[in-house]
Coordinates of C-alpha atoms in Angstrom, one line a residue:
Chain U
X1 CA 23.1 65.2 -9.7
X2 CA 23.5 61.2 -11.1
X3 CA 25.1 58.8 -7.8
X4 CA 29.1 58.8 -8.3
X5 CA 29.8 55.4 -8.5
X6 CA 26.2 54.3 -10.2
X7 CA 26.3 53.4 -13.8
X8 CA 23.2 53.7 -15.8
X9 CA 19.3 52.4 -14.0
X10 CA 20.4 49.8 -11.3
X11 CA 24.2 49.2 -11.6
X12 CA 27.0 50.1 -9.7
X13 CA 30.2 49.8 -10.0
X14 CA 33.0 49.7 -7.7
X15 CA 36.0 51.7 -7.8
X16 CA 38.1 49.5 -5.3
X17 CA 36.6 46.1 -6.2
X18 CA 36.2 44.4 -3.1
X19 CA 38.2 40.8 -2.7
X20 CA 36.3 36.9 -2.2
X21 CA 39.3 36.4 -0.2
X22 CA 37.7 32.5 0.6
X23 CA 34.3 30.8 0.5
X24 CA 32.7 27.9 3.1
X25 CA 30.7 25.2 1.2
X26 CA 28.3 22.5 3.5
X27 CA 25.7 20.8 2.0
X28 CA 23.6 17.7 2.8
X29 CA 23.9 13.6 1.1
X30 CA 21.7 14.6 -2.3
X31 CA 23.9 17.7 -3.0
X32 CA 26.6 15.9 -2.8
X33 CA 25.7 12.6 -4.8
X34 CA 25.6 15.3 -7.8
X35 CA 27.6 16.4 -10.6
X36 CA 29.4 18.9 -8.0
X37 CA 29.4 16.8 -5.0
X38 CA 33.2 17.1 -5.0
X39 CA 33.6 20.4 -5.3
X40 CA 31.9 21.3 -1.9
X41 CA 34.2 21.7 1.2
X42 CA 31.7 19.3 3.5
X43 CA 28.9 17.2 3.1
X44 CA 26.9 16.6 6.1
X45 CA 25.3 12.8 5.9
X46 CA 22.9 13.8 8.5
X47 CA 19.6 16.1 7.6
X48 CA 19.5 16.9 11.1
X49 CA 22.9 17.2 12.0
X50 CA 23.3 15.8 15.3
X51 CA 20.6 18.5 16.3
X52 CA 17.0 17.7 17.6
X53 CA 15.0 19.8 14.5
X54 CA 15.6 20.2 11.2
X55 CA 15.3 24.0 12.3
X56 CA 18.5 24.2 14.5
X57 CA 19.8 21.8 11.7
X58 CA 20.0 24.2 9.1
X59 CA 21.4 27.1 11.4
X60 CA 24.4 24.5 12.3
X61 CA 25.2 24.0 8.6
X62 CA 25.1 27.6 8.4
X63 CA 27.6 28.5 11.3
X64 CA 29.9 25.8 9.6
X65 CA 29.9 27.3 6.5
X66 CA 31.1 30.7 8.0
X67 CA 33.8 28.5 10.4
X68 CA 34.9 26.4 7.0
X69 CA 35.6 30.4 4.8
X70 CA 37.0 32.1 8.0
X71 CA 39.1 29.4 8.6
X72 CA 40.7 29.3 4.9
X73 CA 40.9 33.2 5.5
X74 CA 42.7 33.0 8.7
X75 CA 40.2 34.9 10.5
X76 CA 38.7 34.8 13.3
X77 CA 35.4 36.2 13.6
X78 CA 36.4 39.9 16.2
X79 CA 38.7 40.7 12.4
X80 CA 35.0 40.6 10.3
X81 CA 33.2 44.0 10.7
X82 CA 29.4 42.8 9.5
X83 CA 28.1 39.5 9.1
X84 CA 24.9 39.6 6.3
X85 CA 22.9 36.6 6.2
X86 CA 19.6 35.0 5.2
X87 CA 17.6 32.3 4.8
X88 CA 14.1 30.8 3.8
X89 CA 12.7 29.9 7.8
X90 CA 9.6 32.7 8.6
X91 CA 11.8 35.3 9.7
X92 CA 14.8 34.6 8.8
X93 CA 15.5 32.7 12.1
X94 CA 18.5 29.9 11.0
X95 CA 20.5 34.0 10.1
X96 CA 19.6 35.2 13.0
X97 CA 20.7 32.4 15.5
X98 CA 24.0 31.7 14.1
X99 CA 24.6 35.5 14.4
X100 CA 23.6 35.1 17.7
X101 CA 26.4 32.5 18.3
X102 CA 29.2 34.4 15.7
X103 CA 28.8 37.7 17.8
X104 CA 29.4 40.1 14.5
X105 CA 27.7 42.9 13.9
X106 CA 24.4 41.3 11.9
X107 CA 22.6 42.8 9.1
X108 CA 19.8 40.3 8.4
X109 CA 18.4 40.1 4.6
X110 CA 15.8 38.4 3.0
X111 CA 16.0 38.1 -0.7
X112 CA 14.0 34.3 -1.1
X113 CA 16.6 32.1 -3.1
X114 CA 18.6 35.6 -4.5
X115 CA 19.9 36.3 -0.8
X116 CA 23.5 35.3 -1.7
X117 CA 24.1 38.0 -4.6
X118 CA 21.8 40.6 -2.7
X119 CA 24.5 40.2 0.4
X120 CA 27.7 40.3 -1.8
X121 CA 26.3 43.9 -3.7
X122 CA 25.9 45.4 -0.4
X123 CA 29.2 43.6 1.2
X124 CA 30.5 45.3 -1.7
X125 CA 29.1 48.4 -1.2
X126 CA 30.0 48.1 2.6
X127 CA 33.6 47.7 1.6
X128 CA 34.0 49.8 -1.4
X129 CA 32.1 53.1 0.6
X130 CA 35.0 52.2 3.2
X131 CA 32.4 51.5 6.1
X132 CA 34.0 47.9 6.6
X133 CA 37.8 46.3 5.5
X134 CA 35.9 42.7 5.8
X135 CA 32.1 41.2 6.0
X136 CA 30.8 37.8 5.6
X137 CA 28.4 37.1 3.9
X138 CA 26.3 33.9 3.9
X139 CA 22.7 31.9 3.6
X140 CA 21.5 28.5 3.9
X141 CA 18.6 26.1 3.1
X142 CA 17.3 23.1 4.6
X143 CA 15.3 21.0 2.5
X144 CA 13.2 19.8 5.0
X145 CA 12.6 23.0 6.6
X146 CA 11.9 24.6 3.0
X147 CA 9.0 21.6 2.7
X148 CA 7.6 22.0 6.0
X149 CA 7.0 26.1 5.7
X150 CA 5.8 26.5 1.7
X151 CA 4.5 22.9 1.1
X152 CA 4.2 19.2 2.7
X153 CA 5.2 17.4 5.5
X154 CA 8.4 15.7 4.1
X155 CA 6.2 11.9 5.0
X156 CA 2.7 13.1 3.4
X157 CA 2.4 10.7 0.4
X158 CA 1.4 13.6 -2.2
X159 CA 3.5 13.6 -6.1
X160 CA 5.4 16.5 -6.5
X161 CA 5.0 18.3 -9.1
X162 CA 7.1 17.5 -12.6
X163 CA 8.3 22.1 -12.4
X164 CA 8.8 21.5 -8.8
X165 CA 12.4 21.6 -8.0
X166 CA 14.2 20.3 -5.1
X167 CA 15.7 22.8 -2.5
X168 CA 19.3 22.7 -1.4
X169 CA 20.3 21.1 1.1
X170 CA 23.4 23.3 2.5
X171 CA 24.9 26.6 3.7
X172 CA 27.7 28.7 1.4
X173 CA 29.6 31.8 3.0
X174 CA 31.5 33.9 1.1
X175 CA 33.9 36.5 2.5
X176 CA 34.5 39.8 1.3
X177 CA 38.2 41.9 2.1
X178 CA 38.7 45.4 0.5
X179 CA 42.6 44.0 0.1
X180 CA 43.5 40.4 -0.4
X181 CA 43.8 37.8 -3.3
X182 CA 41.0 36.3 -5.1
X183 CA 38.2 37.0 -7.4
X184 CA 37.0 40.8 -7.3
X185 CA 33.4 42.0 -7.2
X186 CA 33.5 44.8 -10.1
X187 CA 29.9 45.6 -10.9
X188 CA 26.7 44.7 -9.1
X189 CA 23.1 44.9 -11.3
X190 CA 20.0 45.6 -8.2
X191 CA 17.0 44.0 -10.1
X192 CA 13.5 45.1 -9.9
X193 CA 10.7 42.4 -8.2
X194 CA 9.1 41.6 -11.7
X195 CA 6.0 40.0 -11.9
X196 CA 4.3 38.2 -15.5
X197 CA 1.2 36.5 -13.6
X198 CA 2.9 33.6 -12.7
X199 CA 1.1 32.7 -9.5
X200 CA 2.2 28.6 -9.6
X201 CA 3.6 28.3 -6.7
X202 CA 4.7 24.8 -8.0
X203 CA 6.6 26.5 -10.5
X204 CA 9.3 29.3 -9.5
X205 CA 11.0 28.6 -12.3
X206 CA 8.4 30.4 -14.6
X207 CA 7.6 33.0 -12.2
X208 CA 12.0 33.9 -11.4
X209 CA 12.8 33.7 -15.6
X210 CA 11.2 37.2 -16.6
X211 CA 13.5 38.7 -12.8
X212 CA 16.3 36.7 -14.1
X213 CA 15.9 38.3 -17.6
X214 CA 15.2 42.0 -16.8
X215 CA 17.8 41.8 -14.8
X216 CA 20.5 40.7 -17.2
X217 CA 19.1 42.9 -20.1
X218 CA 19.3 46.1 -17.8
X219 CA 23.2 45.0 -16.8
X220 CA 24.4 44.9 -20.1
X221 CA 22.4 47.7 -21.1
X222 CA 23.8 49.9 -18.1
X223 CA 27.2 48.7 -18.6
X224 CA 26.8 48.9 -22.5
X225 CA 28.7 45.5 -22.3
X226 CA 27.5 42.3 -24.3
X227 CA 27.3 38.6 -23.9
X228 CA 30.0 38.3 -25.1
X229 CA 31.7 39.9 -22.4
X230 CA 30.9 37.2 -19.8
X231 CA 32.7 33.4 -20.1
X232 CA 29.8 32.4 -18.1
X233 CA 26.4 33.9 -17.4
X234 CA 24.8 31.9 -14.3
X235 CA 21.4 32.1 -12.7
X236 CA 20.7 31.1 -9.2
X237 CA 17.8 28.7 -9.1
X238 CA 15.3 28.7 -12.2
X239 CA 15.5 25.2 -12.7
X240 CA 15.2 23.4 -16.4
X241 CA 12.2 25.2 -17.4
X242 CA 13.6 28.8 -15.7
X243 CA 16.8 28.4 -17.6
X244 CA 14.9 27.5 -20.9
X245 CA 12.7 30.4 -20.4
X246 CA 15.2 32.9 -19.6
X247 CA 16.9 31.8 -22.3
X248 CA 13.9 32.6 -24.8
X249 CA 13.3 35.9 -23.1
X250 CA 16.8 37.0 -23.8
X251 CA 16.3 36.3 -27.2
X252 CA 12.6 38.4 -27.5
X253 CA 15.0 41.4 -26.0
X254 CA 17.4 40.2 -28.7
X255 CA 20.6 39.4 -26.7
X256 CA 21.1 35.3 -27.1
X257 CA 23.8 34.2 -25.2
X258 CA 23.3 30.9 -25.8
X259 CA 26.6 28.4 -24.7
X260 CA 27.5 30.8 -22.5
X261 CA 23.9 30.5 -20.5
X262 CA 23.7 27.9 -17.3
X263 CA 21.9 28.2 -14.1
X264 CA 23.6 27.0 -10.4
X265 CA 20.0 24.5 -9.9
X266 CA 21.0 22.6 -13.2
X267 CA 24.1 22.4 -12.6
X268 CA 24.1 20.7 -9.0
X269 CA 21.9 17.9 -9.6
X270 CA 21.3 15.3 -12.0
X271 CA 17.6 15.3 -12.9
X272 CA 18.3 12.0 -14.6
X273 CA 19.5 9.7 -12.1
X274 CA 18.3 12.0 -8.7
X275 CA 14.3 12.2 -9.2
X276 CA 14.4 16.3 -9.0
X277 CA 12.2 17.4 -11.4
X278 CA 13.1 21.3 -12.4
X279 CA 16.3 20.9 -10.7
X280 CA 17.8 22.4 -7.1
X281 CA 16.2 25.7 -5.8
X282 CA 17.3 27.5 -2.0
X283 CA 19.1 29.9 -0.7
X284 CA 21.9 27.8 -0.6
X285 CA 21.4 26.7 -4.5
X286 CA 23.5 29.5 -5.6
X287 CA 25.6 30.3 -2.8
X288 CA 27.7 26.2 -2.9
X289 CA 27.4 26.2 -6.7
X290 CA 29.2 30.3 -6.9
X291 CA 31.4 29.5 -3.4
X292 CA 32.2 26.2 -4.8
X293 CA 32.5 24.9 -8.7
X294 CA 32.4 28.5 -10.2
X295 CA 34.9 30.0 -8.5
X296 CA 37.1 27.1 -8.0
X297 CA 37.1 28.0 -12.2
X298 CA 37.7 31.5 -11.9
X299 CA 40.7 30.3 -9.6
X300 CA 42.3 27.7 -11.9
X301 CA 41.5 30.2 -14.6
X302 CA 39.0 28.5 -17.0
X303 CA 36.7 31.3 -16.4
X304 CA 37.7 34.7 -15.9
X305 CA 34.9 37.0 -15.8
X306 CA 31.4 35.8 -15.2
X307 CA 27.7 37.6 -14.4
X308 CA 26.2 35.6 -11.5
X309 CA 22.0 36.3 -10.7
X310 CA 21.3 35.4 -7.9
X311 CA 16.9 34.6 -8.3
X312 CA 14.3 34.5 -5.6
X313 CA 10.5 33.9 -5.9
X314 CA 9.0 36.2 -3.5
X315 CA 5.7 34.8 -1.5
X316 CA 5.0 33.0 1.4
X317 CA 3.2 30.0 2.7
X318 CA -0.4 32.1 2.7
X319 CA 0.1 34.6 -0.3
X320 CA -0.7 31.5 -2.8
X321 CA -3.6 30.8 -1.4
X322 CA -4.9 34.3 -0.7
X323 CA -4.6 34.1 -5.0
X324 CA -1.5 36.6 -4.9
X325 CA 0.7 36.1 -8.3
X326 CA 4.2 35.7 -7.4
X327 CA 6.7 38.3 -7.8
X328 CA 10.3 37.3 -8.7
X329 CA 13.8 39.1 -8.3
X330 CA 17.4 38.5 -9.7
X331 CA 20.5 40.5 -8.6
X332 CA 23.1 40.0 -10.7
X333 CA 27.3 40.5 -9.7
X334 CA 29.9 40.4 -11.6
X335 CA 33.3 37.8 -10.4
X336 CA 36.7 38.3 -12.3
X337 CA 39.8 36.9 -12.4
X338 CA 42.5 39.2 -11.2
Chain A
X1 CA -17.3 -11.8 -6.8
X2 CA -17.2 -9.3 -4.0
X3 CA -13.9 -8.9 -4.1
X4 CA -13.3 -8.4 -8.1
X5 CA -16.2 -5.7 -7.3
X6 CA -14.3 -4.1 -4.4
X7 CA -10.8 -3.6 -6.3
X8 CA -12.7 -2.2 -9.7
X9 CA -14.8 0.3 -8.0
X10 CA -12.4 1.2 -5.3
X11 CA -9.7 1.2 -7.7
X12 CA -12.2 4.0 -10.4
X13 CA -12.7 6.3 -7.5
X14 CA -9.2 6.8 -6.7
X15 CA -8.8 6.8 -10.9
X16 CA -11.2 9.9 -10.6
X17 CA -9.0 11.7 -7.6
X18 CA -6.1 10.7 -10.0
X19 CA -7.3 12.9 -13.0
X20 CA -8.1 15.7 -10.8
X21 CA -4.9 16.0 -9.5
X22 CA -3.3 15.7 -13.0
X23 CA -5.6 17.2 -15.4
X24 CA -6.6 21.1 -13.2
X25 CA -5.1 23.5 -12.6
X26 CA -2.1 23.6 -9.4
X27 CA -4.7 25.7 -7.1
X28 CA -6.2 21.4 -6.5
X29 CA -3.6 20.3 -4.1
X30 CA -4.5 16.9 -2.6
X31 CA -6.2 18.8 0.4
X32 CA -9.2 20.3 -1.6
X33 CA -9.4 16.5 -3.4
X34 CA -10.2 15.1 0.2
X35 CA -13.1 17.5 1.1
X36 CA -14.2 17.3 -2.5
X37 CA -14.4 13.5 -2.2
X38 CA -16.0 13.2 1.3
X39 CA -18.2 16.0 1.0
X40 CA -19.7 14.5 -3.1
X41 CA -20.1 11.4 -0.7
X42 CA -22.4 12.4 1.6
X43 CA -24.4 14.1 -0.8
X44 CA -25.1 10.9 -2.9
X45 CA -25.5 9.4 0.3
X46 CA -28.3 12.3 1.0
X47 CA -29.9 11.4 -2.8
X48 CA -29.6 7.2 -1.8
X49 CA -27.0 7.6 -4.8
X50 CA -24.1 5.9 -2.4
X51 CA -25.8 2.9 -0.7
X52 CA -26.4 0.8 -4.3
X53 CA -22.9 1.4 -4.8
X54 CA -22.1 -0.4 -1.2
X55 CA -23.8 -2.6 -1.7
X56 CA -22.2 -3.4 -5.3
X57 CA -18.9 -2.9 -4.0
X58 CA -18.3 -3.1 -0.2
X59 CA -14.9 -2.3 0.9
X60 CA -14.5 -0.6 -2.7
X61 CA -17.3 1.8 -1.9
X62 CA -16.5 2.1 1.3
X63 CA -12.7 2.3 2.3
X64 CA -12.6 5.4 -0.4
X65 CA -13.1 8.2 1.7
X66 CA -16.2 9.3 0.0
X67 CA -17.5 6.4 2.0
X68 CA -16.3 8.3 5.2
X69 CA -18.9 10.9 3.6
X70 CA -21.4 8.3 3.2
X71 CA -21.4 7.1 6.8
X72 CA -21.7 10.7 8.7
X73 CA -24.6 11.5 6.4
X74 CA -26.4 8.0 7.1
X75 CA -25.5 8.6 10.7
X76 CA -27.4 11.8 10.5
X77 CA -30.6 10.1 8.9
X78 CA -30.2 7.0 11.7
X79 CA -30.0 9.3 13.9
X80 CA -33.2 11.5 13.1
X81 CA -35.3 8.1 12.9
X82 CA -33.5 7.8 16.7
X83 CA -33.8 10.4 18.6
X84 CA -35.1 13.5 16.1
X85 CA -33.5 16.8 16.3
X86 CA -30.8 16.1 18.7
X87 CA -29.5 13.3 15.9
X88 CA -29.5 16.0 13.2
X89 CA -26.2 16.4 16.1
X90 CA -25.3 13.8 17.3
X91 CA -26.0 11.3 14.0
X92 CA -22.5 11.9 12.2
X93 CA -20.2 11.6 14.9
X94 CA -21.6 9.2 16.0
X95 CA -21.2 6.5 13.3
X96 CA -18.3 7.8 12.6
X97 CA -16.6 7.8 16.3
X98 CA -14.6 4.8 15.5
X99 CA -12.8 5.6 12.6
X100 CA -12.3 9.5 14.1
X101 CA -11.1 8.2 17.2
X102 CA -9.3 5.2 15.9
X103 CA -7.5 8.3 13.3
X104 CA -6.8 10.8 16.3
X105 CA -5.3 8.0 18.9
X106 CA -2.7 6.3 16.6
X107 CA -1.7 9.1 14.8
X108 CA -1.1 11.1 18.1
X109 CA 1.3 7.9 19.1
X110 CA 2.9 7.4 15.8
X111 CA 3.8 11.0 15.7
X112 CA 5.4 10.8 19.2
X113 CA 7.1 7.9 18.4
X114 CA 8.9 8.3 15.4
X115 CA 10.9 11.1 13.5
X116 CA 10.2 12.0 10.3
X117 CA 13.2 11.1 8.4
X118 CA 12.7 13.9 5.9
Chain T
X1 CA 9.2 35.8 -31.0
X2 CA 7.4 34.4 -27.5
X3 CA 7.0 37.8 -25.1
X4 CA 6.5 40.5 -27.2
X5 CA 8.0 43.5 -25.1
X6 CA 6.7 46.5 -26.8
X7 CA 3.3 45.1 -26.0
X8 CA 1.3 46.1 -22.9
X9 CA 2.2 44.5 -19.5
X10 CA -1.5 42.3 -20.3
X11 CA -0.4 41.1 -23.7
X12 CA 2.9 40.0 -22.4
X13 CA 2.0 38.1 -19.6
X14 CA -0.4 36.2 -21.6
X15 CA 2.4 35.8 -24.2
X16 CA 4.2 34.4 -21.5
X17 CA 1.6 32.2 -19.6
X18 CA 1.6 30.3 -23.4
X19 CA 5.3 30.3 -23.1
X20 CA 5.4 28.8 -19.7
X21 CA 2.7 26.4 -20.5
X22 CA 4.7 25.1 -23.9
X23 CA 8.2 24.6 -22.0
X24 CA 6.4 22.5 -18.7
X25 CA 6.7 19.4 -18.8
X26 CA 3.3 17.2 -18.4
X27 CA 2.7 14.6 -16.0
X28 CA 1.7 11.1 -17.4
X29 CA -1.2 10.6 -17.1
X30 CA -1.6 7.1 -18.2
X31 CA 1.0 5.8 -15.6
X32 CA -0.8 7.6 -12.7
X33 CA -4.1 7.1 -13.9
X34 CA -2.6 2.9 -14.1
X35 CA -0.7 3.6 -10.7
X36 CA -4.1 5.0 -8.7
X37 CA -6.4 2.0 -9.9
X38 CA -3.6 -0.6 -9.0
X39 CA -2.9 0.8 -5.9
X40 CA -6.3 2.0 -5.1
X41 CA -8.1 -1.3 -5.8
X42 CA -5.9 -3.0 -3.9
X43 CA -6.3 -1.7 -0.7
X44 CA -10.2 -1.6 -1.4
X45 CA -9.8 -5.2 -1.8
X46 CA -7.8 -5.6 1.6
X47 CA -10.9 -3.5 2.9
X48 CA -12.7 -5.8 1.3
X49 CA -11.1 -8.7 3.1
X50 CA -11.0 -7.2 6.3
X51 CA -14.7 -6.8 6.0
X52 CA -15.6 -10.2 5.0
X53 CA -13.3 -11.4 7.9
X54 CA -15.5 -9.2 10.0
X55 CA -18.3 -10.2 9.1
X56 CA -17.4 -14.0 9.4
X57 CA -16.2 -13.3 13.0
X58 CA -20.4 -12.4 13.8
X59 CA -20.0 -8.4 13.9
X60 CA -22.9 -6.4 12.4
X61 CA -22.0 -5.0 9.7
X62 CA -22.2 -1.1 10.6
X63 CA -19.3 -2.2 13.1
X64 CA -17.1 -4.6 10.9
X65 CA -18.0 -1.2 8.7
X66 CA -16.3 0.9 11.6
X67 CA -13.3 -1.8 12.2
X68 CA -12.0 -2.0 9.0
X69 CA -11.7 1.8 8.7
X70 CA -9.8 1.4 12.1
X71 CA -7.4 -1.4 11.0
X72 CA -6.5 0.7 7.7
X73 CA -5.6 3.8 9.7
X74 CA -3.8 1.8 11.8
X75 CA -1.6 0.3 8.9
X76 CA -1.7 3.4 7.0
X77 CA -0.6 5.3 10.5
X78 CA 2.2 2.4 10.9
X79 CA 3.6 3.0 7.7
X80 CA 3.6 6.7 7.4
X81 CA 5.6 7.1 11.0
X82 CA 8.2 4.1 9.2
X83 CA 8.6 6.9 6.5
X84 CA 7.3 3.7 3.7
X85 CA 3.5 5.4 2.8
X86 CA 5.4 8.6 1.2
X87 CA 7.5 6.1 -0.6
X88 CA 4.3 4.0 -2.5
X89 CA 2.0 7.4 -2.9
X90 CA 5.0 8.9 -5.3
X91 CA 3.7 6.6 -7.2
X92 CA 0.2 5.5 -6.2
X93 CA -1.0 9.2 -5.7
X94 CA -4.4 9.5 -5.5
X95 CA -4.7 6.1 -5.4
X96 CA -3.0 6.2 -2.3
X97 CA -4.7 9.8 -0.7
X98 CA -7.9 9.0 -1.7
X99 CA -9.0 5.8 0.3
X100 CA -9.2 6.1 4.3
X101 CA -5.0 5.3 4.5
X102 CA -4.8 8.9 2.8
X103 CA -7.1 10.8 5.8
X104 CA -4.3 8.7 8.3
X105 CA -1.4 9.5 6.1
X106 CA -2.2 13.6 6.5
X107 CA -3.0 12.8 10.0
X108 CA 0.5 11.9 11.5
X109 CA 2.7 13.3 8.6
X110 CA 1.8 16.5 9.9
X111 CA 1.4 15.8 13.5
X112 CA 4.8 14.2 13.6
X113 CA 6.7 17.1 11.7
X114 CA 5.4 19.3 14.4
X115 CA 6.4 17.1 17.4
X116 CA 9.5 19.9 17.6
X117 CA 7.0 22.7 18.3
X118 CA 5.5 20.4 21.5
X119 CA 2.6 18.3 22.0
X120 CA -0.3 20.8 22.7
X121 CA 0.7 23.5 20.1
X122 CA 3.0 21.0 17.7
X123 CA 1.4 17.6 17.3
X124 CA -2.2 18.0 19.2
X125 CA -3.0 21.1 16.9
X126 CA -1.2 19.7 13.5
X127 CA -2.9 16.7 13.5
X128 CA -5.7 18.6 12.1
X129 CA -4.2 20.3 9.8
X130 CA -5.7 18.4 6.5
X131 CA -8.1 15.8 8.8
X132 CA -9.9 19.2 10.4
X133 CA -11.5 20.6 6.8
X134 CA -12.1 16.6 5.9
X135 CA -14.4 16.7 8.8
X136 CA -15.8 20.5 9.0
X137 CA -17.5 19.4 4.9
X138 CA -18.1 15.8 5.6
X139 CA -20.0 17.3 9.1
X140 CA -21.6 20.2 7.8
X141 CA -23.3 18.5 4.6
X142 CA -24.3 15.5 7.3
X143 CA -25.7 17.4 9.4
X144 CA -28.2 20.0 6.6
X145 CA -29.3 16.2 5.2
X146 CA -30.4 15.2 8.9
X147 CA -31.8 18.5 9.3
X148 CA -33.5 18.5 6.1
X149 CA -34.5 14.9 7.1
X150 CA -35.9 15.7 10.0
X151 CA -38.0 19.3 8.6
X152 CA -39.7 16.7 5.9
X153 CA -39.5 13.3 6.6

């Protein structure tokens, strides 16, 4: 017997769509200087955020985003049932340390840069299933912790590849609730880990584009919807190259999204002015663009219904050295103005 | 004249490194290139092919990392001539001792004195 | 049609690889090479100036060469600490990292970032992330050369 709330192969349909009652976004100076600079709640000038290490700074970013969201929703942390969070540090340490300080029952997530969408999908499941009234979903990334872990020390003299993206320094949090006012989450499509043989750790867009495409196609087939049912289909952090690749792959599947298709990693920076090469990436990329710009556009009525697709490259620091190819993941969530 | 040769040869060795960086697969990282240059320098030196370049270009051949490999190999050869088998072991690092110690000591102090800007 | 999703996975991967290669921007090799040549050549010329100076001061050739390395390593380590080296290398590429300056930069950059992990397991260990392999391969080749020379001289 098929699951009652599942439609098609991979899509969850929420019978009482959870409400996104508030969001909080915190970014660094580079993000603030980008085209979406005005849409963020807080800008922190110091990459150390007053702390001793970048890792501690990243945790502060995460906590700040959560506190901003709680304040906007006029809630205290005691009124939250679950804290769903993830980041890119080893064993998602930034989230774990933030969870310790917040004291909310914590589910740690790792979906690479797709984590915010994985979290929103799971948070919606908890609420629609009657297991929670309110959950906070939050993620963070930090340019320096990510470079340190996955690439080179920031002071090492290496030329960045033109296909490489720039990790967003920041954090985003959203509060999902069973009741309240705000946009609602109506569907979620859980992606498969898709690998089309790409192995270049300097070209995440190429590794993730097939996964984003697979999830979008699956979502449209599962729901019977077409591209025109959405005002915008926005992927997480494919960047300039990945977006073009995904667009091409979608056309190969017979879906032409044309002007409705964009990517958070393309929106967040100005590649000409900011020397970001392929665009933005990192957990915070999709989180601060979704929690900031996209939700604001929905609230302002400029967008009625969007399909957000968080994208992630599922590698670790050693897997490319071991000759593994890089699986990509895409999780889609439908956010609708009500 | 020796300055012009140093500039030319030093520059050209770096050009080889840049071409390796830009034209090979992503699997070739700067670390691979540094290791490759040291190894190449050491091997060329073993066949007596690097010393002429040093005589031609001076620092132009010594300053790139191939020169470091050359110094290690020449150290081994001088060590053998002086101490026999023991020189095989002692020679390479003896020749490179100043550079290696400088790199460790300055590396340590500057790493402690400064904080990465990010 | 860039990728035919009705074909077997192997063909899809190949088609996709071609698509990625077509769309991914390539480095501007000419500009990079000119930069590498000018900066690498300049570092070598500075090295030559130092070498000439030390020879004039009466140092024997080997000692003078070693002092050149010491001075260049000092300068590179200092510029790395100031956060300037990576800005130069962004343009200079191999021109900055192929000379001994790149060796020093790789040591300091790794170590200063590891300060938060302590002096022993952080700074001490990470100094050798890049320097370690360079020393290993250089010494192994030199040792083999010395051994062969010892056996067959």
